[in-house]
Every structure is written in C-alpha cells, then in structure tokens.
mmCIF file of C-alpha atoms in Angstrom:
data_model
loop_
_atom_site.group_PDB
_atom_site.id
_atom_site.type_symbol
_atom_site.label_atom_id
_atom_site.label_comp_id
_atom_site.label_asym_id
_atom_site.label_seq_id
_atom_site.Cartn_x
_atom_site.Cartn_y
_atom_site.Cartn_z
ATOM 1 C CA MET A 1 32.000 21.087 -11.179
ATOM 2 C CA SER A 2 30.756 20.305 -14.667
ATOM 3 C CA ASP A 3 32.928 21.694 -17.525
ATOM 4 C CA HIS A 4 30.043 22.408 -19.759
ATOM 5 C CA GLU A 5 28.330 24.706 -17.111
ATOM 6 C CA PRO A 6 27.769 28.037 -18.866
ATOM 7 C CA SER A 7 29.005 31.106 -17.009
ATOM 8 C CA SER A 8 25.444 32.491 -17.303
ATOM 9 C CA SER A 9 24.023 29.520 -15.312
ATOM 10 C CA MET A 10 21.168 30.278 -12.847
ATOM 11 C CA ARG A 11 22.713 27.853 -10.291
ATOM 12 C CA THR A 12 23.842 29.355 -6.959
ATOM 13 C CA PRO A 13 27.565 29.054 -6.051
ATOM 14 C CA MET A 14 26.626 26.449 -3.316
ATOM 15 C CA GLY A 15 24.521 24.585 -5.852
ATOM 16 C CA ARG A 16 27.691 24.358 -8.115
ATOM 17 C CA VAL A 17 29.868 23.082 -5.458
ATOM 18 C CA ARG A 18 27.438 20.377 -4.385
ATOM 19 C CA HIS A 19 26.822 19.532 -8.048
ATOM 20 C CA LEU A 20 23.399 18.103 -7.365
ATOM 21 C CA GLY A 21 20.735 18.570 -9.793
ATOM 22 C CA ALA A 22 17.765 16.687 -11.512
ATOM 23 C CA ALA A 23 18.288 13.007 -10.975
ATOM 24 C CA HIS A 24 16.785 12.354 -14.454
ATOM 25 C CA ALA A 25 14.320 9.928 -12.916
ATOM 26 C CA GLY A 26 11.531 12.199 -12.118
ATOM 27 C CA THR A 27 8.630 10.206 -13.489
ATOM 28 C CA LYS A 28 9.849 6.732 -12.783
ATOM 29 C CA HIS A 29 8.382 6.607 -9.283
ATOM 30 C CA PHE A 30 5.045 8.090 -10.209
ATOM 31 C CA TRP A 31 4.845 5.795 -13.340
ATOM 32 C CA HIS A 32 5.735 2.569 -11.352
ATOM 33 C CA GLN A 33 3.169 3.482 -8.750
ATOM 34 C CA ARG A 34 0.477 3.623 -11.385
ATOM 35 C CA LEU A 35 1.750 0.573 -13.306
ATOM 36 C CA THR A 36 1.696 -1.610 -10.178
ATOM 37 C CA SER A 37 -1.737 -0.101 -9.081
ATOM 38 C CA VAL A 38 -3.321 -1.177 -12.535
ATOM 39 C CA ALA A 39 -1.801 -4.683 -12.110
ATOM 40 C CA LEU A 40 -3.028 -4.892 -8.504
ATOM 41 C CA VAL A 41 -6.749 -4.339 -9.347
ATOM 42 C CA PRO A 42 -7.463 -7.803 -10.667
ATOM 43 C CA LEU A 43 -4.816 -9.343 -8.387
ATOM 44 C CA THR A 44 -6.300 -7.850 -5.259
ATOM 45 C CA ILE A 45 -9.828 -8.945 -6.127
ATOM 46 C CA GLY A 46 -8.546 -12.503 -6.699
ATOM 47 C CA ALA A 47 -6.442 -12.669 -3.590
ATOM 48 C CA VAL A 48 -9.129 -11.184 -1.273
ATOM 49 C CA ILE A 49 -11.687 -13.747 -2.448
ATOM 50 C CA LEU A 50 -9.187 -16.610 -2.362
ATOM 51 C CA VAL A 51 -7.895 -15.895 1.169
ATOM 52 C CA LEU A 52 -11.409 -15.346 2.621
ATOM 53 C CA SER A 53 -12.888 -18.444 0.870
ATOM 54 C CA LEU A 54 -10.094 -20.449 2.656
ATOM 55 C CA MET A 55 -11.201 -19.218 6.162
ATOM 56 C CA GLY A 56 -12.405 -21.985 8.398
ATOM 57 C CA ARG A 57 -11.031 -24.768 6.084
ATOM 58 C CA ASN A 58 -8.623 -27.423 7.570
ATOM 59 C CA HIS A 59 -4.944 -27.252 7.037
ATOM 60 C CA ALA A 60 -4.823 -30.041 4.376
ATOM 61 C CA ALA A 61 -7.397 -28.199 2.198
ATOM 62 C CA VAL A 62 -5.654 -24.807 2.510
ATOM 63 C CA VAL A 63 -2.260 -26.282 1.498
ATOM 64 C CA GLN A 64 -3.835 -28.223 -1.444
ATOM 65 C CA ILE A 65 -5.415 -25.002 -2.792
ATOM 66 C CA LEU A 66 -2.540 -22.609 -2.061
ATOM 67 C CA GLY A 67 -0.062 -25.036 -3.618
ATOM 68 C CA SER A 68 -1.952 -25.585 -6.835
ATOM 69 C CA THR A 69 -0.161 -24.134 -9.863
ATOM 70 C CA ALA A 70 -2.652 -21.399 -10.913
ATOM 71 C CA VAL A 71 -3.384 -20.171 -7.391
ATOM 72 C CA ALA A 72 0.369 -20.050 -6.403
ATOM 73 C CA ILE A 73 1.361 -18.150 -9.564
ATOM 74 C CA GLY A 74 -1.476 -15.713 -8.977
ATOM 75 C CA LEU A 75 -0.543 -15.237 -5.237
ATOM 76 C CA LEU A 76 3.144 -14.879 -6.163
ATOM 77 C CA LEU A 77 2.224 -12.095 -8.559
ATOM 78 C CA PHE A 78 0.028 -10.506 -5.897
ATOM 79 C CA VAL A 79 2.691 -10.470 -3.032
ATOM 80 C CA LEU A 80 5.549 -9.308 -5.367
ATOM 81 C CA VAL A 81 3.692 -6.436 -7.036
ATOM 82 C CA SER A 82 2.136 -5.540 -3.682
ATOM 83 C CA ALA A 83 5.523 -5.388 -1.974
ATOM 84 C CA TYR A 84 6.904 -3.109 -4.695
ATOM 85 C CA HIS A 85 3.745 -0.879 -4.569
ATOM 86 C CA MET A 86 3.905 -0.475 -0.845
ATOM 87 C CA TRP A 87 7.514 0.175 -0.925
ATOM 88 C CA LEU A 88 6.857 3.098 -3.364
ATOM 89 C CA GLY A 89 3.941 4.305 -1.275
ATOM 90 C CA MET A 90 5.621 4.199 2.083
ATOM 91 C CA GLN A 91 8.572 6.142 0.620
ATOM 92 C CA VAL A 92 6.292 9.002 -0.268
ATOM 93 C CA ILE A 93 4.713 9.005 3.179
ATOM 94 C CA ILE A 94 8.223 9.067 4.870
ATOM 95 C CA GLU A 95 9.516 11.890 2.499
ATOM 96 C CA ASP A 96 6.271 13.864 3.358
ATOM 97 C CA TYR A 97 6.613 13.669 7.075
ATOM 98 C CA VAL A 98 10.219 13.091 8.090
ATOM 99 C CA HIS A 99 12.318 16.151 7.314
ATOM 100 C CA ASP A 100 15.536 15.537 9.486
ATOM 101 C CA GLU A 101 18.182 13.906 7.345
ATOM 102 C CA LEU A 102 19.265 11.051 9.673
ATOM 103 C CA PRO A 103 15.832 9.719 10.787
ATOM 104 C CA LYS A 104 14.612 10.051 7.112
ATOM 105 C CA ILE A 105 17.425 7.969 5.611
ATOM 106 C CA ALA A 106 17.049 5.427 8.464
ATOM 107 C CA MET A 107 13.312 5.178 7.771
ATOM 108 C CA LEU A 108 13.738 4.891 4.053
ATOM 109 C CA MET A 109 16.341 2.110 4.579
ATOM 110 C CA GLY A 110 13.869 0.321 6.959
ATOM 111 C CA ASN A 111 11.157 0.772 4.442
ATOM 112 C CA THR A 112 13.358 -0.978 1.917
ATOM 113 C CA PHE A 113 14.305 -3.724 4.322
ATOM 114 C CA PHE A 114 10.762 -4.377 5.492
ATOM 115 C CA SER A 115 9.292 -4.529 1.902
ATOM 116 C CA CYS A 116 12.067 -6.876 0.672
ATOM 117 C CA ALA A 117 11.653 -9.075 3.714
ATOM 118 C CA VAL A 118 7.781 -9.262 3.142
ATOM 119 C CA ALA A 119 8.174 -10.219 -0.555
ATOM 120 C CA LEU A 120 10.872 -12.804 0.159
ATOM 121 C CA THR A 121 9.180 -14.399 3.127
ATOM 122 C CA ALA A 122 5.809 -14.657 1.141
ATOM 123 C CA VAL A 123 7.559 -15.998 -1.935
ATOM 124 C CA PHE A 124 9.306 -18.684 0.240
ATOM 125 C CA ALA A 125 6.090 -19.738 2.019
ATOM 126 C CA ILE A 126 4.158 -19.977 -1.361
ATOM 127 C CA LEU A 127 6.864 -21.949 -3.082
ATOM 128 C CA LYS A 128 7.226 -24.229 -0.018
ATOM 129 C CA LEU A 129 3.333 -24.806 -0.237
ATOM 130 C CA SER A 130 3.774 -25.681 -3.875
ATOM 131 C CA PHE A 131 6.782 -27.888 -3.786
ATOM 132 C CA GLY A 132 5.965 -29.301 -0.338
ATOM 133 C CA LEU A 133 9.587 -29.227 0.921
ATOM 134 C CA MET B 1 25.613 26.400 10.503
ATOM 135 C CA ALA B 2 23.547 26.259 13.729
ATOM 136 C CA GLU B 3 22.251 29.860 12.984
ATOM 137 C CA ALA B 4 21.270 28.677 9.534
ATOM 138 C CA LYS B 5 19.346 25.845 10.897
ATOM 139 C CA THR B 6 17.400 27.970 13.366
ATOM 140 C CA SER B 7 16.396 30.516 10.847
ATOM 141 C CA ALA B 8 15.271 27.613 8.571
ATOM 142 C CA LYS B 9 12.910 26.519 11.353
ATOM 143 C CA ASN B 10 11.467 29.967 11.963
ATOM 144 C CA ARG B 11 10.426 30.554 8.352
ATOM 145 C CA PRO B 12 6.706 31.214 8.005
ATOM 146 C CA LEU B 13 4.744 28.088 6.845
ATOM 147 C CA SER B 14 2.057 27.973 4.225
ATOM 148 C CA PRO B 15 -1.493 27.304 5.679
ATOM 149 C CA HIS B 16 -1.895 23.663 6.537
ATOM 150 C CA LEU B 17 -4.872 21.194 7.206
ATOM 151 C CA GLN B 18 -6.201 23.166 10.288
ATOM 152 C CA ILE B 19 -7.329 26.280 8.456
ATOM 153 C CA TYR B 20 -9.255 24.534 5.770
ATOM 154 C CA ARG B 21 -12.946 23.576 5.972
ATOM 155 C CA PRO B 22 -13.007 19.721 5.822
ATOM 156 C CA THR B 23 -14.317 18.436 2.440
ATOM 157 C CA MET B 24 -15.163 14.899 1.283
ATOM 158 C CA THR B 25 -12.247 14.783 -1.209
ATOM 159 C CA MET B 26 -9.801 15.985 1.507
ATOM 160 C CA MET B 27 -11.028 13.351 4.020
ATOM 161 C CA MET B 28 -10.978 10.441 1.472
ATOM 162 C CA SER B 29 -7.502 11.591 0.408
ATOM 163 C CA ILE B 30 -6.440 11.164 3.982
ATOM 164 C CA VAL B 31 -8.222 7.766 4.223
ATOM 165 C CA HIS B 32 -6.354 6.751 1.055
ATOM 166 C CA ARG B 33 -3.067 7.405 2.818
ATOM 167 C CA VAL B 34 -4.068 5.933 6.091
ATOM 168 C CA THR B 35 -5.484 2.634 4.452
ATOM 169 C CA GLY B 36 -2.195 2.380 2.460
ATOM 170 C CA ALA B 37 -0.178 2.625 5.689
ATOM 171 C CA ALA B 38 -2.482 0.054 7.465
ATOM 172 C CA LEU B 39 -2.228 -2.346 4.496
ATOM 173 C CA TYR B 40 1.529 -2.075 4.784
ATOM 174 C CA VAL B 41 1.483 -3.189 8.370
ATOM 175 C CA GLY B 42 -1.293 -5.730 7.612
ATOM 176 C CA THR B 43 1.082 -7.725 5.235
ATOM 177 C CA LEU B 44 2.379 -9.150 8.578
ATOM 178 C CA LEU B 45 -0.995 -10.793 9.167
ATOM 179 C CA LEU B 46 -1.014 -12.205 5.614
ATOM 180 C CA LEU B 47 2.609 -13.359 6.181
ATOM 181 C CA TRP B 48 1.794 -15.052 9.501
ATOM 182 C CA TRP B 49 -1.090 -16.948 7.753
ATOM 183 C CA LEU B 50 1.166 -18.005 4.741
ATOM 184 C CA ILE B 51 4.053 -19.095 6.974
ATOM 185 C CA ALA B 52 1.835 -21.049 9.303
ATOM 186 C CA ALA B 53 0.204 -22.815 6.330
ATOM 187 C CA ALA B 54 3.607 -23.620 4.919
ATOM 188 C CA ALA B 55 4.948 -24.741 8.309
ATOM 189 C CA GLY B 56 2.366 -27.360 9.122
ATOM 190 C CA PRO B 57 -0.927 -28.226 10.893
ATOM 191 C CA ASN B 58 0.080 -27.044 14.356
ATOM 192 C CA ALA B 59 1.297 -23.560 13.249
ATOM 193 C CA TYR B 60 -1.845 -23.201 11.061
ATOM 194 C CA ALA B 61 -4.091 -24.071 14.065
ATOM 195 C CA GLY B 62 -2.690 -21.070 15.894
ATOM 196 C CA VAL B 63 -3.471 -18.577 13.167
ATOM 197 C CA GLN B 64 -6.727 -20.200 12.487
ATOM 198 C CA TRP B 65 -7.684 -19.907 16.283
ATOM 199 C CA PHE B 66 -6.759 -16.205 16.229
ATOM 200 C CA LEU B 67 -8.814 -15.427 13.007
ATOM 201 C CA GLU B 68 -11.846 -17.060 14.450
ATOM 202 C CA THR B 69 -11.868 -14.983 17.569
ATOM 203 C CA VAL B 70 -14.059 -11.776 17.549
ATOM 204 C CA ILE B 71 -10.909 -9.527 17.388
ATOM 205 C CA GLY B 72 -9.507 -11.726 14.602
ATOM 206 C CA ARG B 73 -12.771 -11.563 12.611
ATOM 207 C CA LEU B 74 -12.999 -7.716 13.059
ATOM 208 C CA ILE B 75 -9.321 -7.271 11.908
ATOM 209 C CA LEU B 76 -9.908 -9.508 8.912
ATOM 210 C CA PHE B 77 -13.181 -7.544 8.008
ATOM 211 C CA GLY B 78 -11.210 -4.156 8.499
ATOM 212 C CA TYR B 79 -8.382 -5.470 6.393
ATOM 213 C CA THR B 80 -10.759 -6.427 3.707
ATOM 214 C CA TRP B 81 -12.354 -3.012 3.786
ATOM 215 C CA ALA B 82 -9.043 -1.199 3.777
ATOM 216 C CA MET B 83 -7.867 -3.268 0.751
ATOM 217 C CA ILE B 84 -11.074 -2.526 -1.162
ATOM 218 C CA GLN B 85 -11.169 1.181 -0.110
ATOM 219 C CA HIS B 86 -7.521 1.601 -1.193
ATOM 220 C CA MET B 87 -8.256 -0.121 -4.457
ATOM 221 C CA LEU B 88 -11.216 2.045 -5.300
ATOM 222 C CA GLY B 89 -9.474 5.104 -4.182
ATOM 223 C CA GLY B 90 -6.610 4.128 -6.483
ATOM 224 C CA ILE B 91 -8.960 3.600 -9.390
ATOM 225 C CA ARG B 92 -10.408 7.085 -8.687
ATOM 226 C CA HIS B 93 -6.760 8.498 -8.887
ATOM 227 C CA LEU B 94 -6.171 6.574 -12.158
ATOM 228 C CA ILE B 95 -9.306 8.359 -13.572
ATOM 229 C CA TRP B 96 -8.136 11.727 -12.327
ATOM 230 C CA ASP B 97 -4.754 11.024 -13.983
ATOM 231 C CA THR B 98 -6.437 10.891 -17.345
ATOM 232 C CA GLY B 99 -7.753 14.455 -16.620
ATOM 233 C CA ARG B 100 -11.344 13.186 -16.234
ATOM 234 C CA GLY B 101 -13.656 13.526 -13.303
ATOM 235 C CA LEU B 102 -12.041 16.648 -11.833
ATOM 236 C CA GLY B 103 -15.017 18.895 -11.991
ATOM 237 C CA PRO B 104 -16.783 20.060 -8.791
ATOM 238 C CA VAL B 105 -19.711 17.691 -9.161
ATOM 239 C CA GLU B 106 -17.860 14.689 -10.548
ATOM 240 C CA ARG B 107 -14.972 14.614 -8.005
ATOM 241 C CA GLU B 108 -17.420 14.694 -5.086
ATOM 242 C CA TRP B 109 -19.552 12.001 -6.723
ATOM 243 C CA LEU B 110 -16.437 9.760 -7.421
ATOM 244 C CA THR B 111 -15.258 10.327 -3.898
ATOM 245 C CA MET B 112 -18.577 9.220 -2.355
ATOM 246 C CA ALA B 113 -18.730 6.314 -4.736
ATOM 247 C CA THR B 114 -15.425 5.003 -3.470
ATOM 248 C CA LEU B 115 -16.837 4.966 0.106
ATOM 249 C CA VAL B 116 -20.259 3.522 -0.614
ATOM 250 C CA GLY B 117 -18.517 1.116 -2.964
ATOM 251 C CA SER B 118 -15.943 -0.162 -0.505
ATOM 252 C CA VAL B 119 -18.450 -0.780 2.175
ATOM 253 C CA GLY B 120 -20.814 -2.575 -0.284
ATOM 254 C CA LEU B 121 -18.080 -4.593 -1.967
ATOM 255 C CA THR B 122 -16.638 -5.650 1.440
ATOM 256 C CA VAL B 123 -20.011 -7.264 2.363
ATOM 257 C CA ILE B 124 -20.419 -8.688 -1.057
ATOM 258 C CA VAL B 125 -16.824 -10.255 -1.151
ATOM 259 C CA TRP B 126 -17.401 -11.883 2.381
ATOM 260 C CA PHE B 127 -20.659 -13.280 1.073
ATOM 261 C CA ILE B 128 -18.889 -14.668 -2.069
ATOM 262 C CA ALA B 129 -16.186 -16.185 0.054
ATOM 263 C CA TYR B 130 -18.957 -17.705 2.316
ATOM 264 C CA LEU B 131 -20.676 -19.170 -0.884
ATOM 265 C CA MET B 132 -17.293 -20.603 -1.974
ATOM 266 C CA GLY B 133 -17.042 -22.523 1.346
ATOM 267 C CA GLY B 134 -15.276 -20.076 3.708
ATOM 268 C CA PHE B 135 -16.207 -19.291 7.346
ATOM 269 C CA ARG B 136 -17.743 -22.648 8.166
#
C-alpha cells in the first residue's frame, strides 16, 4: 500500500490491497497507432504498387529489384512499421472479445510472438535479397 | 469466489449490435476491423513470397505458380482491396481524430467515399502495376 494514500481516498479496500491503478501509459497505444498509420499511408501505396508490378516477372528480375538499395530500404520500413501497427491493432481486437484471463493473456502473447516473427522473417528475407548471402 | 463469478456473468448487458438499425458508418467500422484482421493473416502470403524470392528460383517458382492460379489471383486482388480499404478507412479515422467530418452528412459521405475509393483505387493500382510490367 502506498504511504501517500490519503485516508479520504475514493479507492475501495480491495483496490488498495491490489494496488493497481492507472498505468500512466494511457495515450501511448492510441498515439503509436496513429503515428504508424500516418507513416503507412505512403509506405503502403509504394509497397502495393511495387509488389504487383513484380507479378509475373522471373526470379532474377524480382531479386534484382527487391535487392536494390532504395527498394529494400522502403520495403524494410514498410514491414517494420506494419508489424508494429498490426501488433497494436490485434491487441485491441483481443482485448475487446476475449474476457477470460488465461486465454486473453495467451492470445496477447501469441500476438506478440507472431508480430515479432513476421517482422524478423521479412527483414531477414529482404536483407538476404540485398546482400545475396 | 465461484459465486462472485456467476453473479458477474448474470449482470444485465448494455444493448449490443443486434438492436441497432445497421448504418453505413457502423458497417464500414466493422469492415475496418475485419480488413485489419485479414491483413494480419495476409502477411503470411507476403512472407511466403519474400522468403521464396530470397531462397532461390525453385522456391520462387512455387509461389509464382500459386499466385497465377485463379484462386491466387483472387486472393491477391482481395488482399490489394483490403489494404487500400483499411488505408482509406484509417485516413477517415485520422480526419475524425481532428474533430472534422463528424456531422451527419459529412460522416456518411466520408464513409461512402472510402468504399467507392477503395474499389476504384484497387482497379487503378492493378492497372498501374500492369503498365509497370506486372502480370505478363
């Protein structure tokens, strides 16, 4: 229990014992969702046109274009910002629909694992295309 | 403890989806969430394509074959539309975040614009990709 809790506090006795309150991070999730969404507008337009324009081309041409510096940097930005944005978004969906504690925590963990795996795999593939290892 | 849990489940709930008349803004709000979730899963297709390209010609031939089937093409077209719809829906939310476009006429107009815009832009983007040498 906090020692600067006034005796006239509006907190319930159970609330005092649990000692949970505002996490002081209330707007961070909202703000990062907006921040990434603004960044994703030009990145998405570029990525969609790039990927579609490569459809039907042979492997050598695709590797050459994806591995070129400007395209690789743009694509890296797109996948990293996308992975963060979708991690934030899926977290909201899970919190809206999954109310039981254990499945909720399991799914939030799964969301983090999946989003990190997507980001890392895409980054690895793009770097491999660039450096030709 | 078990008793507390049961009584929590029996609490009256506030009215939900089924009692409201469906409106355009409501439907497109749902579409925004559904497209977001679909794009989340859709990253697996993008990953498959990227890994295959990085792995070599044989692996790339596999993903290329799939994307050239009718199903593959439909998925790719749906993926493009979902991406653009979610982007335009997001822009609409950014406009709403500034406090603009929330009036009864503007919000309906904005919402219709995202739907018409996403279908139109999907066709335009595929056409641009074709002009840039894609799909041949």
